């Protein structure tokens, strides 16, 4: 029986670090290296997904890096982040302030990953997504809506716990 692959939704910040400018800033370079390592070592063992929210955000910023992000998104499995269930869950996350009301797209990423049953939401957004203070409220809200909250984690934390994920 074939082994079940981990379903991973990669939010836009993942793609930004994967395609970022080389930098002398140590904290950014560490994130870029971990993102590249995850992409090379872990992604081939997973089913990687994005949504149109990633596509839209990937077009922002530096035109050269934007083209690089768009190129890296080609051929990715795509989820429809505009279906009613996703919209309703995103609205609920905003209404209960699990995600700040101005962070509509962040709520949409979390809702998309949850509604489609992703195992993991991979992100560098530690303010509104991979935030240990807000995650309990996020997970409880998702559970009350009848969905399972994916593990919301950064690439570096994923790599540190890779055995737990079976990768």
mmCIF file with all atom_site columns, C-alpha atoms in Angstrom:
data_model
loop_
_atom_site.group_PDB
_atom_site.id
_atom_site.type_symbol
_atom_site.label_atom_id
_atom_site.label_alt_id
_atom_site.label_comp_id
_atom_site.label_asym_id
_atom_site.label_entity_id
_atom_site.label_seq_id
_atom_site.pdbx_PDB_ins_code
_atom_site.Cartn_x
_atom_site.Cartn_y
_atom_site.Cartn_z
_atom_site.occupancy
_atom_site.B_iso_or_equiv
_atom_site.pdbx_formal_charge
_atom_site.auth_seq_id
_atom_site.auth_comp_id
_atom_site.auth_asym_id
_atom_site.auth_atom_id
_atom_site.pdbx_PDB_model_num
ATOM 1   C CA . UNK A 1 1   ? 0.000   0.000  0.000   1.00 0.00 ? 1   UNK A CA 1
ATOM 2   C CA . UNK A 1 2   ? 1.538   3.357  -0.984  1.00 0.00 ? 2   UNK A CA 1
ATOM 3   C CA . UNK A 1 3   ? 2.423   5.712  1.852   1.00 0.00 ? 3   UNK A CA 1
ATOM 4   C CA . UNK A 1 4   ? 0.107   8.715  2.218   1.00 0.00 ? 4   UNK A CA 1
ATOM 5   C CA . UNK A 1 5   ? 1.867   11.932 1.311   1.00 0.00 ? 5   UNK A CA 1
ATOM 6   C CA . UNK A 1 6   ? 1.643   14.915 3.601   1.00 0.00 ? 6   UNK A CA 1
ATOM 7   C CA . UNK A 1 7   ? -0.592  17.653 2.152   1.00 0.00 ? 7   UNK A CA 1
ATOM 8   C CA . UNK A 1 8   ? 1.130   21.023 2.570   1.00 0.00 ? 8   UNK A CA 1
ATOM 9   C CA . UNK A 1 9   ? -0.276  24.455 1.741   1.00 0.00 ? 9   UNK A CA 1
ATOM 10  C CA . UNK A 1 10  ? 2.596   26.883 1.151   1.00 0.00 ? 10  UNK A CA 1
ATOM 11  C CA . UNK A 1 11  ? 1.503   30.429 1.906   1.00 0.00 ? 11  UNK A CA 1
ATOM 12  C CA . UNK A 1 12  ? 3.007   33.376 0.008   1.00 0.00 ? 12  UNK A CA 1
ATOM 13  C CA . UNK A 1 13  ? 5.797   34.165 2.464   1.00 0.00 ? 13  UNK A CA 1
ATOM 14  C CA . UNK A 1 14  ? 7.294   30.731 1.729   1.00 0.00 ? 14  UNK A CA 1
ATOM 15  C CA . UNK A 1 15  ? 7.582   31.597 -1.969  1.00 0.00 ? 15  UNK A CA 1
ATOM 16  C CA . UNK A 1 16  ? 8.991   35.032 -1.150  1.00 0.00 ? 16  UNK A CA 1
ATOM 17  C CA . UNK A 1 17  ? 11.846  33.552 0.875   1.00 0.00 ? 17  UNK A CA 1
ATOM 18  C CA . UNK A 1 18  ? 12.419  30.826 -1.708  1.00 0.00 ? 18  UNK A CA 1
ATOM 19  C CA . UNK A 1 19  ? 12.873  33.522 -4.371  1.00 0.00 ? 19  UNK A CA 1
ATOM 20  C CA . UNK A 1 20  ? 14.386  36.281 -2.252  1.00 0.00 ? 20  UNK A CA 1
ATOM 21  C CA . UNK A 1 21  ? 17.411  38.443 -2.999  1.00 0.00 ? 21  UNK A CA 1
ATOM 22  C CA . UNK A 1 22  ? 20.672  37.106 -1.556  1.00 0.00 ? 22  UNK A CA 1
ATOM 23  C CA . UNK A 1 23  ? 21.221  39.091 1.609   1.00 0.00 ? 23  UNK A CA 1
ATOM 24  C CA . UNK A 1 24  ? 23.937  39.846 4.155   1.00 0.00 ? 24  UNK A CA 1
ATOM 25  C CA . UNK A 1 25  ? 21.241  39.991 6.866   1.00 0.00 ? 25  UNK A CA 1
ATOM 26  C CA . UNK A 1 26  ? 21.789  36.830 8.904   1.00 0.00 ? 26  UNK A CA 1
ATOM 27  C CA . UNK A 1 27  ? 18.185  36.409 10.102  1.00 0.00 ? 27  UNK A CA 1
ATOM 28  C CA . UNK A 1 28  ? 16.859  36.652 6.525   1.00 0.00 ? 28  UNK A CA 1
ATOM 29  C CA . UNK A 1 29  ? 19.593  34.409 5.115   1.00 0.00 ? 29  UNK A CA 1
ATOM 30  C CA . UNK A 1 30  ? 18.712  31.721 7.685   1.00 0.00 ? 30  UNK A CA 1
ATOM 31  C CA . UNK A 1 31  ? 15.064  31.817 6.608   1.00 0.00 ? 31  UNK A CA 1
ATOM 32  C CA . UNK A 1 32  ? 16.035  31.677 2.933   1.00 0.00 ? 32  UNK A CA 1
ATOM 33  C CA . UNK A 1 33  ? 18.338  28.694 3.551   1.00 0.00 ? 33  UNK A CA 1
ATOM 34  C CA . UNK A 1 34  ? 15.698  26.811 5.554   1.00 0.00 ? 34  UNK A CA 1
ATOM 35  C CA . UNK A 1 35  ? 13.084  27.486 2.878   1.00 0.00 ? 35  UNK A CA 1
ATOM 36  C CA . UNK A 1 36  ? 15.381  26.201 0.143   1.00 0.00 ? 36  UNK A CA 1
ATOM 37  C CA . UNK A 1 37  ? 16.296  23.156 2.227   1.00 0.00 ? 37  UNK A CA 1
ATOM 38  C CA . UNK A 1 38  ? 12.606  22.379 2.840   1.00 0.00 ? 38  UNK A CA 1
ATOM 39  C CA . UNK A 1 39  ? 11.867  22.802 -0.866  1.00 0.00 ? 39  UNK A CA 1
ATOM 40  C CA . UNK A 1 40  ? 14.698  20.504 -1.947  1.00 0.00 ? 40  UNK A CA 1
ATOM 41  C CA . UNK A 1 41  ? 14.449  17.814 0.745   1.00 0.00 ? 41  UNK A CA 1
ATOM 42  C CA . UNK A 1 42  ? 10.833  17.747 1.921   1.00 0.00 ? 42  UNK A CA 1
ATOM 43  C CA . UNK A 1 43  ? 8.635   19.059 -0.900  1.00 0.00 ? 43  UNK A CA 1
ATOM 44  C CA . UNK A 1 44  ? 9.330   16.073 -3.215  1.00 0.00 ? 44  UNK A CA 1
ATOM 45  C CA . UNK A 1 45  ? 7.858   13.809 -0.503  1.00 0.00 ? 45  UNK A CA 1
ATOM 46  C CA . UNK A 1 46  ? 4.690   15.920 -0.114  1.00 0.00 ? 46  UNK A CA 1
ATOM 47  C CA . UNK A 1 47  ? 1.686   17.117 -2.049  1.00 0.00 ? 47  UNK A CA 1
ATOM 48  C CA . UNK A 1 48  ? 2.258   20.884 -2.200  1.00 0.00 ? 48  UNK A CA 1
ATOM 49  C CA . UNK A 1 49  ? -0.698  23.226 -2.691  1.00 0.00 ? 49  UNK A CA 1
ATOM 50  C CA . UNK A 1 50  ? -1.364  26.923 -3.219  1.00 0.00 ? 50  UNK A CA 1
ATOM 51  C CA . UNK A 1 51  ? -4.470  29.016 -3.910  1.00 0.00 ? 51  UNK A CA 1
ATOM 52  C CA . UNK A 1 52  ? -5.236  32.077 -5.984  1.00 0.00 ? 52  UNK A CA 1
ATOM 53  C CA . UNK A 1 53  ? -4.463  34.125 -2.870  1.00 0.00 ? 53  UNK A CA 1
ATOM 54  C CA . UNK A 1 54  ? -0.825  33.053 -3.252  1.00 0.00 ? 54  UNK A CA 1
ATOM 55  C CA . UNK A 1 55  ? -0.891  33.887 -6.962  1.00 0.00 ? 55  UNK A CA 1
ATOM 56  C CA . UNK A 1 56  ? -2.212  37.389 -6.290  1.00 0.00 ? 56  UNK A CA 1
ATOM 57  C CA . UNK A 1 57  ? 0.259   38.184 -3.501  1.00 0.00 ? 57  UNK A CA 1
ATOM 58  C CA . UNK A 1 58  ? 3.185   36.707 -5.475  1.00 0.00 ? 58  UNK A CA 1
ATOM 59  C CA . UNK A 1 59  ? 2.731   39.444 -8.086  1.00 0.00 ? 59  UNK A CA 1
ATOM 60  C CA . UNK A 1 60  ? 3.481   42.204 -5.548  1.00 0.00 ? 60  UNK A CA 1
ATOM 61  C CA . UNK A 1 61  ? 6.859   43.791 -4.983  1.00 0.00 ? 61  UNK A CA 1
ATOM 62  C CA . UNK A 1 62  ? 10.071  43.728 -6.968  1.00 0.00 ? 62  UNK A CA 1
ATOM 63  C CA . UNK A 1 63  ? 9.252   42.836 -10.610 1.00 0.00 ? 63  UNK A CA 1
ATOM 64  C CA . UNK A 1 64  ? 12.187  40.437 -11.013 1.00 0.00 ? 64  UNK A CA 1
ATOM 65  C CA . UNK A 1 65  ? 11.411  38.562 -7.793  1.00 0.00 ? 65  UNK A CA 1
ATOM 66  C CA . UNK A 1 66  ? 7.723   38.610 -8.702  1.00 0.00 ? 66  UNK A CA 1
ATOM 67  C CA . UNK A 1 67  ? 8.524   36.850 -11.983 1.00 0.00 ? 67  UNK A CA 1
ATOM 68  C CA . UNK A 1 68  ? 10.644  34.335 -10.087 1.00 0.00 ? 68  UNK A CA 1
ATOM 69  C CA . UNK A 1 69  ? 7.802   33.653 -7.628  1.00 0.00 ? 69  UNK A CA 1
ATOM 70  C CA . UNK A 1 70  ? 5.293   33.266 -10.459 1.00 0.00 ? 70  UNK A CA 1
ATOM 71  C CA . UNK A 1 71  ? 7.647   30.866 -12.259 1.00 0.00 ? 71  UNK A CA 1
ATOM 72  C CA . UNK A 1 72  ? 8.061   28.743 -9.126  1.00 0.00 ? 72  UNK A CA 1
ATOM 73  C CA . UNK A 1 73  ? 4.253   28.532 -8.776  1.00 0.00 ? 73  UNK A CA 1
ATOM 74  C CA . UNK A 1 74  ? 3.801   27.021 -12.231 1.00 0.00 ? 74  UNK A CA 1
ATOM 75  C CA . UNK A 1 75  ? 2.458   23.499 -12.052 1.00 0.00 ? 75  UNK A CA 1
ATOM 76  C CA . UNK A 1 76  ? 1.531   23.679 -8.360  1.00 0.00 ? 76  UNK A CA 1
ATOM 77  C CA . UNK A 1 77  ? -1.634  21.983 -7.142  1.00 0.00 ? 77  UNK A CA 1
ATOM 78  C CA . UNK A 1 78  ? -4.237  24.734 -6.775  1.00 0.00 ? 78  UNK A CA 1
ATOM 79  C CA . UNK A 1 79  ? -7.075  25.049 -4.295  1.00 0.00 ? 79  UNK A CA 1
ATOM 80  C CA . UNK A 1 80  ? -10.074 27.303 -4.838  1.00 0.00 ? 80  UNK A CA 1
ATOM 81  C CA . UNK A 1 81  ? -9.846  29.814 -1.999  1.00 0.00 ? 81  UNK A CA 1
ATOM 82  C CA . UNK A 1 82  ? -13.071 31.513 -3.024  1.00 0.00 ? 82  UNK A CA 1
ATOM 83  C CA . UNK A 1 83  ? -15.572 28.729 -2.394  1.00 0.00 ? 83  UNK A CA 1
ATOM 84  C CA . UNK A 1 84  ? -18.319 29.558 0.143   1.00 0.00 ? 84  UNK A CA 1
ATOM 85  C CA . UNK A 1 85  ? -16.884 27.357 2.911   1.00 0.00 ? 85  UNK A CA 1
ATOM 86  C CA . UNK A 1 86  ? -13.508 29.099 2.700   1.00 0.00 ? 86  UNK A CA 1
ATOM 87  C CA . UNK A 1 87  ? -15.082 32.547 2.615   1.00 0.00 ? 87  UNK A CA 1
ATOM 88  C CA . UNK A 1 88  ? -17.271 31.778 5.625   1.00 0.00 ? 88  UNK A CA 1
ATOM 89  C CA . UNK A 1 89  ? -14.423 30.321 7.684   1.00 0.00 ? 89  UNK A CA 1
ATOM 90  C CA . UNK A 1 90  ? -12.158 33.277 6.817   1.00 0.00 ? 90  UNK A CA 1
ATOM 91  C CA . UNK A 1 91  ? -14.933 35.670 7.868   1.00 0.00 ? 91  UNK A CA 1
ATOM 92  C CA . UNK A 1 92  ? -15.370 33.781 11.137  1.00 0.00 ? 92  UNK A CA 1
ATOM 93  C CA . UNK A 1 93  ? -11.620 33.916 11.851  1.00 0.00 ? 93  UNK A CA 1
ATOM 94  C CA . UNK A 1 94  ? -11.791 37.687 11.344  1.00 0.00 ? 94  UNK A CA 1
ATOM 95  C CA . UNK A 1 95  ? -15.030 38.107 13.326  1.00 0.00 ? 95  UNK A CA 1
ATOM 96  C CA . UNK A 1 96  ? -13.644 36.368 16.432  1.00 0.00 ? 96  UNK A CA 1
ATOM 97  C CA . UNK A 1 97  ? -10.329 38.198 15.999  1.00 0.00 ? 97  UNK A CA 1
ATOM 98  C CA . UNK A 1 98  ? -8.283  35.021 15.653  1.00 0.00 ? 98  UNK A CA 1
ATOM 99  C CA . UNK A 1 99  ? -6.780  37.009 12.768  1.00 0.00 ? 99  UNK A CA 1
ATOM 100 C CA . UNK A 1 100 ? -6.838  40.841 12.799  1.00 0.00 ? 100 UNK A CA 1
ATOM 101 C CA . UNK A 1 101 ? -9.690  42.263 10.724  1.00 0.00 ? 101 UNK A CA 1
ATOM 102 C CA . UNK A 1 102 ? -7.346  43.995 8.258   1.00 0.00 ? 102 UNK A CA 1
ATOM 103 C CA . UNK A 1 103 ? -5.527  40.717 7.481   1.00 0.00 ? 103 UNK A CA 1
ATOM 104 C CA . UNK A 1 104 ? -8.211  39.309 5.187   1.00 0.00 ? 104 UNK A CA 1
ATOM 105 C CA . UNK A 1 105 ? -5.775  37.380 2.994   1.00 0.00 ? 105 UNK A CA 1
ATOM 106 C CA . UNK A 1 106 ? -4.074  35.761 6.000   1.00 0.00 ? 106 UNK A CA 1
ATOM 107 C CA . UNK A 1 107 ? -7.483  34.545 7.171   1.00 0.00 ? 107 UNK A CA 1
ATOM 108 C CA . UNK A 1 108 ? -8.159  33.251 3.654   1.00 0.00 ? 108 UNK A CA 1
ATOM 109 C CA . UNK A 1 109 ? -4.896  31.255 3.628   1.00 0.00 ? 109 UNK A CA 1
ATOM 110 C CA . UNK A 1 110 ? -5.734  29.632 6.966   1.00 0.00 ? 110 UNK A CA 1
ATOM 111 C CA . UNK A 1 111 ? -9.325  28.954 5.920   1.00 0.00 ? 111 UNK A CA 1
ATOM 112 C CA . UNK A 1 112 ? -8.285  27.483 2.566   1.00 0.00 ? 112 UNK A CA 1
ATOM 113 C CA . UNK A 1 113 ? -5.798  25.108 4.184   1.00 0.00 ? 113 UNK A CA 1
ATOM 114 C CA . UNK A 1 114 ? -8.381  24.086 6.786   1.00 0.00 ? 114 UNK A CA 1
ATOM 115 C CA . UNK A 1 115 ? -11.362 23.560 4.478   1.00 0.00 ? 115 UNK A CA 1
ATOM 116 C CA . UNK A 1 116 ? -9.310  21.451 2.075   1.00 0.00 ? 116 UNK A CA 1
ATOM 117 C CA . UNK A 1 117 ? -7.901  19.277 4.854   1.00 0.00 ? 117 UNK A CA 1
ATOM 118 C CA . UNK A 1 118 ? -4.253  20.217 4.544   1.00 0.00 ? 118 UNK A CA 1
ATOM 119 C CA . UNK A 1 119 ? -1.967  18.566 7.077   1.00 0.00 ? 119 UNK A CA 1
ATOM 120 C CA . UNK A 1 120 ? 0.374   21.567 7.220   1.00 0.00 ? 120 UNK A CA 1
ATOM 121 C CA . UNK A 1 121 ? 0.255   25.290 6.438   1.00 0.00 ? 121 UNK A CA 1
ATOM 122 C CA . UNK A 1 122 ? 3.842   26.372 5.833   1.00 0.00 ? 122 UNK A CA 1
ATOM 123 C CA . UNK A 1 123 ? 4.477   30.079 6.454   1.00 0.00 ? 123 UNK A CA 1
ATOM 124 C CA . UNK A 1 124 ? 6.970   32.653 7.639   1.00 0.00 ? 124 UNK A CA 1
ATOM 125 C CA . UNK A 1 125 ? 4.129   34.832 8.924   1.00 0.00 ? 125 UNK A CA 1
ATOM 126 C CA . UNK A 1 126 ? 4.624   34.497 12.677  1.00 0.00 ? 126 UNK A CA 1
ATOM 127 C CA . UNK A 1 127 ? 2.500   37.547 13.435  1.00 0.00 ? 127 UNK A CA 1
ATOM 128 C CA . UNK A 1 128 ? -0.891  36.278 12.229  1.00 0.00 ? 128 UNK A CA 1
ATOM 129 C CA . UNK A 1 129 ? -0.383  32.607 11.358  1.00 0.00 ? 129 UNK A CA 1
ATOM 130 C CA . UNK A 1 130 ? 2.430   30.645 13.030  1.00 0.00 ? 130 UNK A CA 1
ATOM 131 C CA . UNK A 1 131 ? 1.961   32.567 16.265  1.00 0.00 ? 131 UNK A CA 1
ATOM 132 C CA . UNK A 1 132 ? 1.871   30.375 19.388  1.00 0.00 ? 132 UNK A CA 1
ATOM 133 C CA . UNK A 1 133 ? -0.226  32.971 21.237  1.00 0.00 ? 133 UNK A CA 1
ATOM 134 C CA . UNK A 1 134 ? -3.006  33.199 18.635  1.00 0.00 ? 134 UNK A CA 1
ATOM 135 C CA . UNK A 1 135 ? -2.908  29.601 17.363  1.00 0.00 ? 135 UNK A CA 1
ATOM 136 C CA . UNK A 1 136 ? -5.151  28.154 20.115  1.00 0.00 ? 136 UNK A CA 1
ATOM 137 C CA . UNK A 1 137 ? -7.933  30.616 19.235  1.00 0.00 ? 137 UNK A CA 1
ATOM 138 C CA . UNK A 1 138 ? -7.418  29.932 15.523  1.00 0.00 ? 138 UNK A CA 1
ATOM 139 C CA . UNK A 1 139 ? -7.550  26.151 16.039  1.00 0.00 ? 139 UNK A CA 1
ATOM 140 C CA . UNK A 1 140 ? -10.608 26.373 18.314  1.00 0.00 ? 140 UNK A CA 1
ATOM 141 C CA . UNK A 1 141 ? -12.465 28.556 15.799  1.00 0.00 ? 141 UNK A CA 1
ATOM 142 C CA . UNK A 1 142 ? -11.654 26.160 12.964  1.00 0.00 ? 142 UNK A CA 1
ATOM 143 C CA . UNK A 1 143 ? -12.745 23.180 15.075  1.00 0.00 ? 143 UNK A CA 1
ATOM 144 C CA . UNK A 1 144 ? -16.050 24.845 16.007  1.00 0.00 ? 144 UNK A CA 1
ATOM 145 C CA . UNK A 1 145 ? -16.669 25.370 12.286  1.00 0.00 ? 145 UNK A CA 1
ATOM 146 C CA . UNK A 1 146 ? -16.296 21.621 11.721  1.00 0.00 ? 146 UNK A CA 1
ATOM 147 C CA . UNK A 1 147 ? -12.808 21.521 10.196  1.00 0.00 ? 147 UNK A CA 1
ATOM 148 C CA . UNK A 1 148 ? -9.393  20.396 11.387  1.00 0.00 ? 148 UNK A CA 1
ATOM 149 C CA . UNK A 1 149 ? -6.740  23.056 11.793  1.00 0.00 ? 149 UNK A CA 1
ATOM 150 C CA . UNK A 1 150 ? -3.556  22.181 9.915   1.00 0.00 ? 150 UNK A CA 1
ATOM 151 C CA . UNK A 1 151 ? -0.237  22.390 11.713  1.00 0.00 ? 151 UNK A CA 1
ATOM 152 C CA . UNK A 1 152 ? 0.752   26.008 11.057  1.00 0.00 ? 152 UNK A CA 1
ATOM 153 C CA . UNK A 1 153 ? 4.529   26.109 11.115  1.00 0.00 ? 153 UNK A CA 1
ATOM 154 C CA . UNK A 1 154 ? 7.641   27.745 9.666   1.00 0.00 ? 154 UNK A CA 1
ATOM 155 C CA . UNK A 1 155 ? 10.011  25.817 7.406   1.00 0.00 ? 155 UNK A CA 1
ATOM 156 C CA . UNK A 1 156 ? 12.781  25.924 10.033  1.00 0.00 ? 156 UNK A CA 1
ATOM 157 C CA . UNK A 1 157 ? 10.467  24.492 12.703  1.00 0.00 ? 157 UNK A CA 1
ATOM 158 C CA . UNK A 1 158 ? 9.229   21.859 10.261  1.00 0.00 ? 158 UNK A CA 1
ATOM 159 C CA . UNK A 1 159 ? 12.807  20.807 9.488   1.00 0.00 ? 159 UNK A CA 1
ATOM 160 C CA . UNK A 1 160 ? 13.564  20.541 13.208  1.00 0.00 ? 160 UNK A CA 1
ATOM 161 C CA . UNK A 1 161 ? 10.535  18.232 13.628  1.00 0.00 ? 161 UNK A CA 1
ATOM 162 C CA . UNK A 1 162 ? 10.729  16.406 10.287  1.00 0.00 ? 162 UNK A CA 1
ATOM 163 C CA . UNK A 1 163 ? 10.597  12.928 11.857  1.00 0.00 ? 163 UNK A CA 1
ATOM 164 C CA . UNK A 1 164 ? 7.291   13.800 13.524  1.00 0.00 ? 164 UNK A CA 1
ATOM 165 C CA . UNK A 1 165 ? 5.912   14.519 10.059  1.00 0.00 ? 165 UNK A CA 1
ATOM 166 C CA . UNK A 1 166 ? 7.260   11.282 8.605   1.00 0.00 ? 166 UNK A CA 1
ATOM 167 C CA . UNK A 1 167 ? 9.523   13.055 6.159   1.00 0.00 ? 167 UNK A CA 1
#
